[in-house]
Backbone as JSON, one array per atom type, in Angstrom:
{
  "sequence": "XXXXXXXXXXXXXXXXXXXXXXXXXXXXXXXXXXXXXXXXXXXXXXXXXXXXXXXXXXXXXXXXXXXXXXXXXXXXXXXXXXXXXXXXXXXXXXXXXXXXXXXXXXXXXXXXXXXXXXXXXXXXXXXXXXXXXXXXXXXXXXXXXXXXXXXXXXXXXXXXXXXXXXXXXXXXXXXXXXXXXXXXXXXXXXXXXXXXXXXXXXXXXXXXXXXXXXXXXXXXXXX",
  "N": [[-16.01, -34.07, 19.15], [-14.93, -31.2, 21.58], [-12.91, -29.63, 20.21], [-13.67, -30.47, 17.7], [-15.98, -28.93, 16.97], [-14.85, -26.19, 17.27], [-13.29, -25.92, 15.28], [-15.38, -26.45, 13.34], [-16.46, -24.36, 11.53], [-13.87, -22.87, 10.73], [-12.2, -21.53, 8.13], [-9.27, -21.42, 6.23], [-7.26, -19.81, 4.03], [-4.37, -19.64, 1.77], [-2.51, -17.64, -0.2], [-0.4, -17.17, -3.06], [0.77, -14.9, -4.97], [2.66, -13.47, -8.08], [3.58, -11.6, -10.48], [3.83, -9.44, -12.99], [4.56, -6.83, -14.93], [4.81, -4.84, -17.96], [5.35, -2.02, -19.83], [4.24, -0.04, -18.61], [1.3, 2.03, -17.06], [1.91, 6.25, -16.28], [2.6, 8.64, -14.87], [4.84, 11.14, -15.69], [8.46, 11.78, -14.11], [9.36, 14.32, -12.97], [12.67, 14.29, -12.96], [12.4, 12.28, -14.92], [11.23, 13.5, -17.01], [13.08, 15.38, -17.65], [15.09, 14.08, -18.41], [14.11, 12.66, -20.88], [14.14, 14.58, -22.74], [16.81, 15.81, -22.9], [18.7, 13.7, -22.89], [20.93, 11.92, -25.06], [19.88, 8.82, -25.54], [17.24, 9.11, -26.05], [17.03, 11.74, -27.3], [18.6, 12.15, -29.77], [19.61, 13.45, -30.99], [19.54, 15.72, -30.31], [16.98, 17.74, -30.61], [15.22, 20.84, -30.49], [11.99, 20.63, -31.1], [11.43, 18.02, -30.32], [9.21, 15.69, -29.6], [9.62, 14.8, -26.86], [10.82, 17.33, -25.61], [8.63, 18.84, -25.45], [7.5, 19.79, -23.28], [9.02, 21.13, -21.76], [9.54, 23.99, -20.83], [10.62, 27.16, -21.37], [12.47, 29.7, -19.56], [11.73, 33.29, -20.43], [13.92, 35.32, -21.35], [16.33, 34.71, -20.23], [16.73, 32.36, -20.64], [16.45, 29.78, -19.03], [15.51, 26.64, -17.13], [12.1, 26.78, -17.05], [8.53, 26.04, -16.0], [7.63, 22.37, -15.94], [6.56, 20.34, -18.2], [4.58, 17.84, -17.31], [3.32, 14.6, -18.59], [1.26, 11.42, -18.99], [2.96, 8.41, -19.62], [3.39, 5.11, -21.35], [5.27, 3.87, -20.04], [6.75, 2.47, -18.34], [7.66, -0.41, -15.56], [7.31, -2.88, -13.87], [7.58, -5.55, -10.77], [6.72, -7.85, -8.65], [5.94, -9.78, -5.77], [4.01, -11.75, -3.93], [2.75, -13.14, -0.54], [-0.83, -13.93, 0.54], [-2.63, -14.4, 3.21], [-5.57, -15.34, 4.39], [-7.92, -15.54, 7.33], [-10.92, -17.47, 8.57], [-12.86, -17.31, 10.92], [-15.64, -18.95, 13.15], [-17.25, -19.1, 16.42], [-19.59, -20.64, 19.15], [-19.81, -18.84, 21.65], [-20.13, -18.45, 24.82], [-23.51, -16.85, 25.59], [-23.5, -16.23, 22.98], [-22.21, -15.82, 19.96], [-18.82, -16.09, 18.64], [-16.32, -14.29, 16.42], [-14.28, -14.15, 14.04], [-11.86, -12.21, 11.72], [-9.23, -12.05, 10.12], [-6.53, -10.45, 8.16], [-3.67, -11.2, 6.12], [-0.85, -10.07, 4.62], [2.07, -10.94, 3.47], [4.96, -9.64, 2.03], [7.17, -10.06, -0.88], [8.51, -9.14, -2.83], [9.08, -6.48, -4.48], [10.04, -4.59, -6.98], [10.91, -1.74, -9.24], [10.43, 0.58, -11.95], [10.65, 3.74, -13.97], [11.51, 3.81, -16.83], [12.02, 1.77, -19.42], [14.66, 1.07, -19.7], [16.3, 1.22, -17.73], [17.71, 0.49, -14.89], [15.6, -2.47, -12.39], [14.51, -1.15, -9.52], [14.45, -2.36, -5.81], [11.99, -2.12, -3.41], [10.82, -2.93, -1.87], [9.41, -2.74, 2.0], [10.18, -0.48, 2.01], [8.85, 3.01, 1.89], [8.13, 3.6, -0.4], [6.67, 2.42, -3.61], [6.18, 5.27, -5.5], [6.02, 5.61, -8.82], [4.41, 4.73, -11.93], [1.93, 4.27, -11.53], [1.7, 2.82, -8.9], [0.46, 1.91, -5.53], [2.08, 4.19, -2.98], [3.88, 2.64, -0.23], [5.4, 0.2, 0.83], [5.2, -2.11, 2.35], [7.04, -4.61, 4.81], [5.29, -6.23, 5.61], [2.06, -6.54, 6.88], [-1.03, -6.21, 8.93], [-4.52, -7.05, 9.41], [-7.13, -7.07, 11.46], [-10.76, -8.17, 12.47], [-12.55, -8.43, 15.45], [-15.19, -9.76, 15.96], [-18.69, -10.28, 17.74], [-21.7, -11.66, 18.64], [-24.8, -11.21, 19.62], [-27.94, -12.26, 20.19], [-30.28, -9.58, 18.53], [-28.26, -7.69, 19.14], [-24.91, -6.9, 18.12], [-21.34, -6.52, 17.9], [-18.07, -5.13, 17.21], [-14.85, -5.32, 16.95], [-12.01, -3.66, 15.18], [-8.56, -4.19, 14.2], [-5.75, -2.68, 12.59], [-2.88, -3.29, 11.96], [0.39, -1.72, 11.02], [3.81, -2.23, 10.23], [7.15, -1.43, 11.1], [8.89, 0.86, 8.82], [11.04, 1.77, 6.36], [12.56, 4.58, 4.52], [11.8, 5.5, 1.61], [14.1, 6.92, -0.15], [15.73, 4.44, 1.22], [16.03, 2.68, -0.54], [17.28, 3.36, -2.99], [19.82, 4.22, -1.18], [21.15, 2.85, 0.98], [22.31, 3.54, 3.11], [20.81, 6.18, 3.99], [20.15, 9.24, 6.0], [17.49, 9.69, 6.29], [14.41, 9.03, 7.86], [12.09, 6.62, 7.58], [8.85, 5.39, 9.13], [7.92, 4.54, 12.26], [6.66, 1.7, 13.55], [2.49, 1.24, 13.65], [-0.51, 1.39, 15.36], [-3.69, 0.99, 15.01], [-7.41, 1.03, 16.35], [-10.85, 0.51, 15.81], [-13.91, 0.52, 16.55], [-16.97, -0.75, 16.41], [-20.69, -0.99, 16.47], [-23.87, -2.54, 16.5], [-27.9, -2.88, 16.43], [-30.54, -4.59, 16.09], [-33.45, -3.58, 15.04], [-35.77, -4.69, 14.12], [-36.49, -6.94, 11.13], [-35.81, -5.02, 8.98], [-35.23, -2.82, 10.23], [-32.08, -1.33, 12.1], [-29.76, -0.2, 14.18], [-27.06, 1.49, 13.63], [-23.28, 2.17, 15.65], [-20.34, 3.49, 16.28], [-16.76, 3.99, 17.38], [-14.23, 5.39, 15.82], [-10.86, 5.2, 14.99], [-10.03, 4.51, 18.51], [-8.31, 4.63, 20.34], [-6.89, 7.45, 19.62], [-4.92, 7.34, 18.48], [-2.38, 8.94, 16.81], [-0.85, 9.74, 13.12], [1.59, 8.78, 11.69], [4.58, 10.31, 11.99], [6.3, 10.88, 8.93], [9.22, 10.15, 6.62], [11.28, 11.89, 7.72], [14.51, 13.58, 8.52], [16.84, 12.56, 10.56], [19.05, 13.13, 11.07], [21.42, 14.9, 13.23]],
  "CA": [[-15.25, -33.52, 20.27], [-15.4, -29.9, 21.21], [-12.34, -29.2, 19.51], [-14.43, -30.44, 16.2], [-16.87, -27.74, 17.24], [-14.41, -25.03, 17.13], [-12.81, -25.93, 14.02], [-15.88, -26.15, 12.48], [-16.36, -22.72, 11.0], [-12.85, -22.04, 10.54], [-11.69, -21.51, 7.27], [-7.98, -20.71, 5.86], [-6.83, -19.41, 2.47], [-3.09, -19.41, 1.76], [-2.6, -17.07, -1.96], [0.79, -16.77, -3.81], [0.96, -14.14, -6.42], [3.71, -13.13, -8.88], [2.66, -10.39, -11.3], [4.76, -8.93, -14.44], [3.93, -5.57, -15.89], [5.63, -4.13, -18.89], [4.86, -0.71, -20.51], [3.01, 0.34, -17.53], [1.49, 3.74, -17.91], [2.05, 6.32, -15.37], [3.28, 10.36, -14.98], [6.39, 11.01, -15.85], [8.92, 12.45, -12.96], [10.63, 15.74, -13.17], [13.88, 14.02, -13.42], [12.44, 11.51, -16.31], [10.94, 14.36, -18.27], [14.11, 16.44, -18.33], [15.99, 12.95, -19.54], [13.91, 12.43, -22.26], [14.19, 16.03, -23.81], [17.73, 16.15, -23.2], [19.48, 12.45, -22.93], [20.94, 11.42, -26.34], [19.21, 8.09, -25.11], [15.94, 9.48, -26.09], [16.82, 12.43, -28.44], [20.01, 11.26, -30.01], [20.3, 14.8, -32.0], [18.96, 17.03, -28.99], [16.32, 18.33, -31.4], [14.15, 21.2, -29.37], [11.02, 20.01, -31.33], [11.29, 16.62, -30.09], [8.01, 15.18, -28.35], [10.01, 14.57, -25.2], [10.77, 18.31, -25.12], [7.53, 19.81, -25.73], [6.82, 20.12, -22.16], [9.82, 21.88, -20.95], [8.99, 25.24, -21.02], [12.16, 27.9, -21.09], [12.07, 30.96, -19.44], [11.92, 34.25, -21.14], [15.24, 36.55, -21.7], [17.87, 33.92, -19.99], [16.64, 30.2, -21.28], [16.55, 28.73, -17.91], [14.45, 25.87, -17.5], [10.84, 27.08, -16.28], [7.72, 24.89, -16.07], [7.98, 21.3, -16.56], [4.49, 19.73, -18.36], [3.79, 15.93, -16.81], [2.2, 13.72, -18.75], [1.49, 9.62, -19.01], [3.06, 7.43, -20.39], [3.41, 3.21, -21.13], [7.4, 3.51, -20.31], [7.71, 1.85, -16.86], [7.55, -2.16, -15.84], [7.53, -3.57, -12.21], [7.66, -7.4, -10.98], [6.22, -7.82, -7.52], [5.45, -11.02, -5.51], [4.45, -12.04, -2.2], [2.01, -14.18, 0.29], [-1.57, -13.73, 1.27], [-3.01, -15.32, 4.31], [-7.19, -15.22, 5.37], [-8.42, -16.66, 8.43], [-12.35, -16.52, 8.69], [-13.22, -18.14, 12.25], [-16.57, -18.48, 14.22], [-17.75, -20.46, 17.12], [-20.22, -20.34, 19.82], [-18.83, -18.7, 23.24], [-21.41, -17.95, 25.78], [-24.95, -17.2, 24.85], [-24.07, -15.57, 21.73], [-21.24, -16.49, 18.79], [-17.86, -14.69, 18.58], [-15.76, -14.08, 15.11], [-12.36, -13.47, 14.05], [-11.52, -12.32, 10.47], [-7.74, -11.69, 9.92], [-5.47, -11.12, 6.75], [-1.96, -10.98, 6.39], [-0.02, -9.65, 3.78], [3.65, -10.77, 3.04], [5.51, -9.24, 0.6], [8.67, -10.71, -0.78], [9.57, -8.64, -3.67], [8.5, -5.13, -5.27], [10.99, -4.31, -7.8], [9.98, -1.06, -10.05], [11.61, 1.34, -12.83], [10.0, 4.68, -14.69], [11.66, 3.74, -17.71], [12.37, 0.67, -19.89], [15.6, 0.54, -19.99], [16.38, 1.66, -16.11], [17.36, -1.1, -13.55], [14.6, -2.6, -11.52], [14.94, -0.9, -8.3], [13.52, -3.29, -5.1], [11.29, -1.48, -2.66], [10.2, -3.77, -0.55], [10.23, -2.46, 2.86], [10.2, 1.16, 1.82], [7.68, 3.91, 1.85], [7.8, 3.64, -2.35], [7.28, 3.38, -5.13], [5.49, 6.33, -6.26], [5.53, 5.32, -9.52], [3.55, 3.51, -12.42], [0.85, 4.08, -10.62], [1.78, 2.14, -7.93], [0.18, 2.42, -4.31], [3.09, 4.19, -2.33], [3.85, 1.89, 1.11], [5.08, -1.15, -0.02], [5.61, -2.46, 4.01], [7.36, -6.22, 4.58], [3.86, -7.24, 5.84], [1.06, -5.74, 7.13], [-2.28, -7.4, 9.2], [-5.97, -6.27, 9.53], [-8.02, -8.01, 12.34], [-11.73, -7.77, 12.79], [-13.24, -9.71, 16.38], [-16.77, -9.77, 16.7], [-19.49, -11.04, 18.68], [-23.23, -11.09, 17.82], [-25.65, -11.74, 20.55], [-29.33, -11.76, 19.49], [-30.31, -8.42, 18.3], [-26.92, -7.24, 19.58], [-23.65, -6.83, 17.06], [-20.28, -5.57, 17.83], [-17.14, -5.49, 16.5], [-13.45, -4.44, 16.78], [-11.21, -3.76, 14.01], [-7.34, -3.72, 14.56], [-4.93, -2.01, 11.69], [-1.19, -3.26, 12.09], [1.41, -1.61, 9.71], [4.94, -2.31, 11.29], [7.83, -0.09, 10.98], [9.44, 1.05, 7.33], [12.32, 2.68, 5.69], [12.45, 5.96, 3.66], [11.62, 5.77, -0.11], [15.01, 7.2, -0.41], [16.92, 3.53, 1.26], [15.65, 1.92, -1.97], [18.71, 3.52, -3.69], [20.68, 4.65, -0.92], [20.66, 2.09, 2.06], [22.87, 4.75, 4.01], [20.06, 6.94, 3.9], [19.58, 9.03, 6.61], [16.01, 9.59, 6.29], [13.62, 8.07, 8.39], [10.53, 5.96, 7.37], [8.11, 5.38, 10.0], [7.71, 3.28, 13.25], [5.29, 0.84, 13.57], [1.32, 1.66, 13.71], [-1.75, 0.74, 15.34], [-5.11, 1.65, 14.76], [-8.52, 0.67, 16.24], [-12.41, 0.66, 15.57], [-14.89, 0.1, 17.64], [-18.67, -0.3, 15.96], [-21.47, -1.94, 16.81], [-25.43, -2.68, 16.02], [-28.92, -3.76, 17.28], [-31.53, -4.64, 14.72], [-35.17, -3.26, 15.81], [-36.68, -5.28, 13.05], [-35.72, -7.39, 10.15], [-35.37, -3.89, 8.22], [-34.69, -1.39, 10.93], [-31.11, -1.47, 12.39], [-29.34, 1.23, 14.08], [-25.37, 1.37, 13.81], [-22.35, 3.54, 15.93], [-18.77, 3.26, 16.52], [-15.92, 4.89, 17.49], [-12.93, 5.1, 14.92], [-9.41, 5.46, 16.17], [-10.48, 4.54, 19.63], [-7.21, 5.72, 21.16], [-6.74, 8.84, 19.53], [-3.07, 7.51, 17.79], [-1.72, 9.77, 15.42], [-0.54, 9.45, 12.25], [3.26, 8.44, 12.23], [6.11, 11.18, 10.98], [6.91, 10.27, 7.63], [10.09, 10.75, 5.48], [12.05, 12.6, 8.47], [15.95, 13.46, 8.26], [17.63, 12.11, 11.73], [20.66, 13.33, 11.04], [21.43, 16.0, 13.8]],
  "C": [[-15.43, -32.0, 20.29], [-14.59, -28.98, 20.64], [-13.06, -29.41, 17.56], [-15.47, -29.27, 16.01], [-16.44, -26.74, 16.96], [-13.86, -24.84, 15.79], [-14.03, -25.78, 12.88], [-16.31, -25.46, 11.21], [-14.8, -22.33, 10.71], [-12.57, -22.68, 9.14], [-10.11, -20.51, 7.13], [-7.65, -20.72, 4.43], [-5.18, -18.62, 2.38], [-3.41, -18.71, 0.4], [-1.07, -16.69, -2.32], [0.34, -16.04, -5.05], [2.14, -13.87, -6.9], [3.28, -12.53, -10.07], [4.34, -9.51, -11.91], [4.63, -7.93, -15.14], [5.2, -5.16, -16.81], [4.72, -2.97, -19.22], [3.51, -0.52, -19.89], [2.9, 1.92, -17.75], [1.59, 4.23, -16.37], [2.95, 7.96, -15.32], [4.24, 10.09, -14.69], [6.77, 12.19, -14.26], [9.26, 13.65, -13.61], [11.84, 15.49, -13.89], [13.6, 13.21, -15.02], [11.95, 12.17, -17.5], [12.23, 15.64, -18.77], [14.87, 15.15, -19.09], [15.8, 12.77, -20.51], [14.07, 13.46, -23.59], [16.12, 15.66, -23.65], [19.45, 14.8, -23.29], [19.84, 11.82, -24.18], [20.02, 9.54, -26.83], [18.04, 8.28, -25.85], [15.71, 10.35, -26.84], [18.23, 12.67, -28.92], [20.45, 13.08, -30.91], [20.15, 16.56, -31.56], [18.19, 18.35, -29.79], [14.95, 19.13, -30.3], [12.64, 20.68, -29.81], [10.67, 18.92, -31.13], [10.12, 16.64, -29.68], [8.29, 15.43, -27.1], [10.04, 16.19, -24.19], [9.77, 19.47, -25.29], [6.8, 20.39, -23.87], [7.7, 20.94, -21.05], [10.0, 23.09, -21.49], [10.68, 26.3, -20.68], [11.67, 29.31, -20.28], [12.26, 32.43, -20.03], [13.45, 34.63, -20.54], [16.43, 35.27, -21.57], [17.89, 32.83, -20.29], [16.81, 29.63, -20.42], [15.54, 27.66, -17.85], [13.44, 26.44, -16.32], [10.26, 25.52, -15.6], [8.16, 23.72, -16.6], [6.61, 20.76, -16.76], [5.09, 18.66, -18.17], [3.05, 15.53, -18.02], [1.95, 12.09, -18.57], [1.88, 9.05, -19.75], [3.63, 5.76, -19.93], [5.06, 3.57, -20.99], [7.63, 2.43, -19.12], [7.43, 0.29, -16.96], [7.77, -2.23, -14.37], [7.26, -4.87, -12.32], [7.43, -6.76, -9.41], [5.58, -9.79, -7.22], [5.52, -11.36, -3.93], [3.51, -13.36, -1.7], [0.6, -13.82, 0.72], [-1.98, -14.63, 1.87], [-4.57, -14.83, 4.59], [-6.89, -16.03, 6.24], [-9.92, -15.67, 8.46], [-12.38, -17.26, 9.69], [-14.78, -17.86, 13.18], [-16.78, -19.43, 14.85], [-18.76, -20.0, 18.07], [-19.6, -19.69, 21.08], [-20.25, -17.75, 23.64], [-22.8, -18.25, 25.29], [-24.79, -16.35, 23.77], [-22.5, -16.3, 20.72], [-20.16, -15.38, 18.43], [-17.18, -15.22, 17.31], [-14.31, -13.7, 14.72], [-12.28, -13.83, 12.45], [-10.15, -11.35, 10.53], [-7.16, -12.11, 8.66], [-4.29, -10.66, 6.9], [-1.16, -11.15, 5.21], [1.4, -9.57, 4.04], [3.86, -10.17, 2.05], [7.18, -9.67, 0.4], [9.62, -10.07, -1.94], [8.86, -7.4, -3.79], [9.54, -4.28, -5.88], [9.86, -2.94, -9.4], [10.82, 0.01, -11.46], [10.29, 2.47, -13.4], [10.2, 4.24, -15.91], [12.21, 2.38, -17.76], [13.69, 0.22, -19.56], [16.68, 1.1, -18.53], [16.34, 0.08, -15.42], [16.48, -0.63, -12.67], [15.14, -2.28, -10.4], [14.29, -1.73, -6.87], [13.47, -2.45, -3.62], [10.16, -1.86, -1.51], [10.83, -3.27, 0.73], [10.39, -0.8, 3.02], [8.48, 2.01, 1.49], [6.97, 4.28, 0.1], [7.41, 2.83, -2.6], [6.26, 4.5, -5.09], [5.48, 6.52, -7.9], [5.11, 4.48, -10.49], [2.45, 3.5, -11.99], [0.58, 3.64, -9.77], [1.55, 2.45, -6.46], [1.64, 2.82, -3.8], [3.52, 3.04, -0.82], [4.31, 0.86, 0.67], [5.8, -2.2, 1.35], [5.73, -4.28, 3.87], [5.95, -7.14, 4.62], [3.31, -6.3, 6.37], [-0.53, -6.83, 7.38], [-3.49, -6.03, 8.93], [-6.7, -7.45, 10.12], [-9.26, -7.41, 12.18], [-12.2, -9.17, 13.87], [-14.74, -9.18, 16.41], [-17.58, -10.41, 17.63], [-21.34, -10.5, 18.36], [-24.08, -11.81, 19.09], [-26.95, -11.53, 20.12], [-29.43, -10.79, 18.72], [-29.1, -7.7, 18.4], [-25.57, -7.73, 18.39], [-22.67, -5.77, 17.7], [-19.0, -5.84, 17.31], [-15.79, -4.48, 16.8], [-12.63, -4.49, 15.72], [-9.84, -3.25, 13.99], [-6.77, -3.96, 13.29], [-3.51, -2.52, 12.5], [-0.55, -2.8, 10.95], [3.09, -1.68, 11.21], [5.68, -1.16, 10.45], [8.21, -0.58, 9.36], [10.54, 1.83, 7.0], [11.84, 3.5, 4.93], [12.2, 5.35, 2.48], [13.12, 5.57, -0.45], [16.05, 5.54, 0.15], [16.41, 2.67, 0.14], [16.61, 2.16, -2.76], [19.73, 4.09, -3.05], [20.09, 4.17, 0.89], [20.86, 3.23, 3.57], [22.52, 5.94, 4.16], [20.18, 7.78, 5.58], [18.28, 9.67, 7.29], [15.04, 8.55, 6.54], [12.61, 7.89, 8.22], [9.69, 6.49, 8.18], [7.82, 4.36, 10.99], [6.49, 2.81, 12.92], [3.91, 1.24, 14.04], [0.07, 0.44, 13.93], [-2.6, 1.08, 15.47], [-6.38, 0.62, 14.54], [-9.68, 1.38, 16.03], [-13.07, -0.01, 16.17], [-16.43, 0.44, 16.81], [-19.28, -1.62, 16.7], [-23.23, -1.94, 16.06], [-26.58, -3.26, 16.67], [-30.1, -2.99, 16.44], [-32.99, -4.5, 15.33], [-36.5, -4.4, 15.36], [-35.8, -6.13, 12.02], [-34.93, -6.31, 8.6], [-35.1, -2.53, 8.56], [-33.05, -1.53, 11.79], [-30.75, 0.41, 13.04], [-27.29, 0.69, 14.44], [-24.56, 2.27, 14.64], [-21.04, 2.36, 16.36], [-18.18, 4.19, 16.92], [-14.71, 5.0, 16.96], [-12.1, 5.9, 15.56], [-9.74, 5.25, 17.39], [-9.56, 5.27, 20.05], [-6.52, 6.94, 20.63], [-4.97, 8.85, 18.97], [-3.05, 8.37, 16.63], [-1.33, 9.47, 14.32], [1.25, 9.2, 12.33], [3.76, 9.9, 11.45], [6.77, 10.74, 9.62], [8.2, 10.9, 7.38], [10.73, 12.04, 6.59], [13.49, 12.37, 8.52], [16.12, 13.56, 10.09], [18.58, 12.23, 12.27], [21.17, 14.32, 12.23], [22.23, 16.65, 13.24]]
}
């Protein structure tokens, strides 16, 4: 039938992950490098030679705190878990063969901490984490389309970016934030191709077609 035709080519790939890190490494904050020099937590006898406080630098005459040295360490732990979705699709349409590759990223948890013994904070939804090394953005979902179409010699292709809207970093520990994320984003590409030979090709596109901007991040709303 010619619905068997269309299905042919289509493939789908459902993926569940759930992922566990302990003593993740990862630059320490500002706030977590003054805790460890000065939190009985961490230097129970508030000894200036500690390790923790080798990087907090004093300032001459009045002892204020200067410089603060960064470095890495295994202290943090995150738990994260969500949904991936492929779709690869091709079929014939017209005299040439059109394409559709789409993925789709749920996310259902992203829970993170600097330190061990710190509740997991959950950041799903927010413009964080920032750390552990962890990509910042951590958006409910998020697509990526590509349609093509290939006619003989002839190749082109569009490539549509969805991120929907997000919350601040900051409603991760303070829902009543009011610092604003970012609305929702879309962003296309436009390329194409036409092969001279089996080893000559020439490629162009046009990225961002419509000239959208980057969103406003991390803006206070408050008047």
């Amino acid at each position: 039938s010619p619905f068997e035709g269309l299905a042919r080519d289509l493939r789908v790939s459902l993926d569940y992950y759930s992922i566990d890190v302990n003593d993740a490494i990862g630059p320490q904050s500002v706030d977590v490098a003054q805790r460890q020099c000065f939190d009985p937590a961490f230097n129970p006898t508030f000894d200036v030679n500690n390790p923790f406080c080798l990087g907090i630098n004093r300032v001459a005459n009045d002892g204020a705190i200067g410089n603060v040295l960064l470095t890495y360490l295994n202290n943090g732990r995150f738990e994260t878990d969500g949904v991936d979705v492929a779709i690869d699709w091709a079929f014939d349409l017209g005299p040439g063969r059109f394409s559709v590759n789409s993925f789709i990223s749920y996310l259902i948890s992203l829970k993170s901490t600097e330190l061990p013994n710190d509740p997991l904070v959950e950041f799903a939804g927010t413009l964080g984490p920032t750390q552990n090394e962890l990509n910042a953005g951590a958006y409910d979902w998020k697509m990526l389309n590509t349609f093509g179409y290939n006619l003989g010699k002839w190749s082109a292709a569009l490539q549509w970016q969805y991120l929907p809207s997000i919350d601040s970093i900051t409603a991760a520990t303070n829902p009543a934030t009011t610092i604003a994320g970012a609305g929702s984003y879309n962003l296309f590409h436009l390329t194409g191709s036409f092969a001279f030979t089996d080893n000559a090709m020439i490629r162009f596109g046009i990225v961002n077609v419509f000239d959208e901007a980057p969103p406003v991040l991390e803006g206070n709303v408050d008047p």
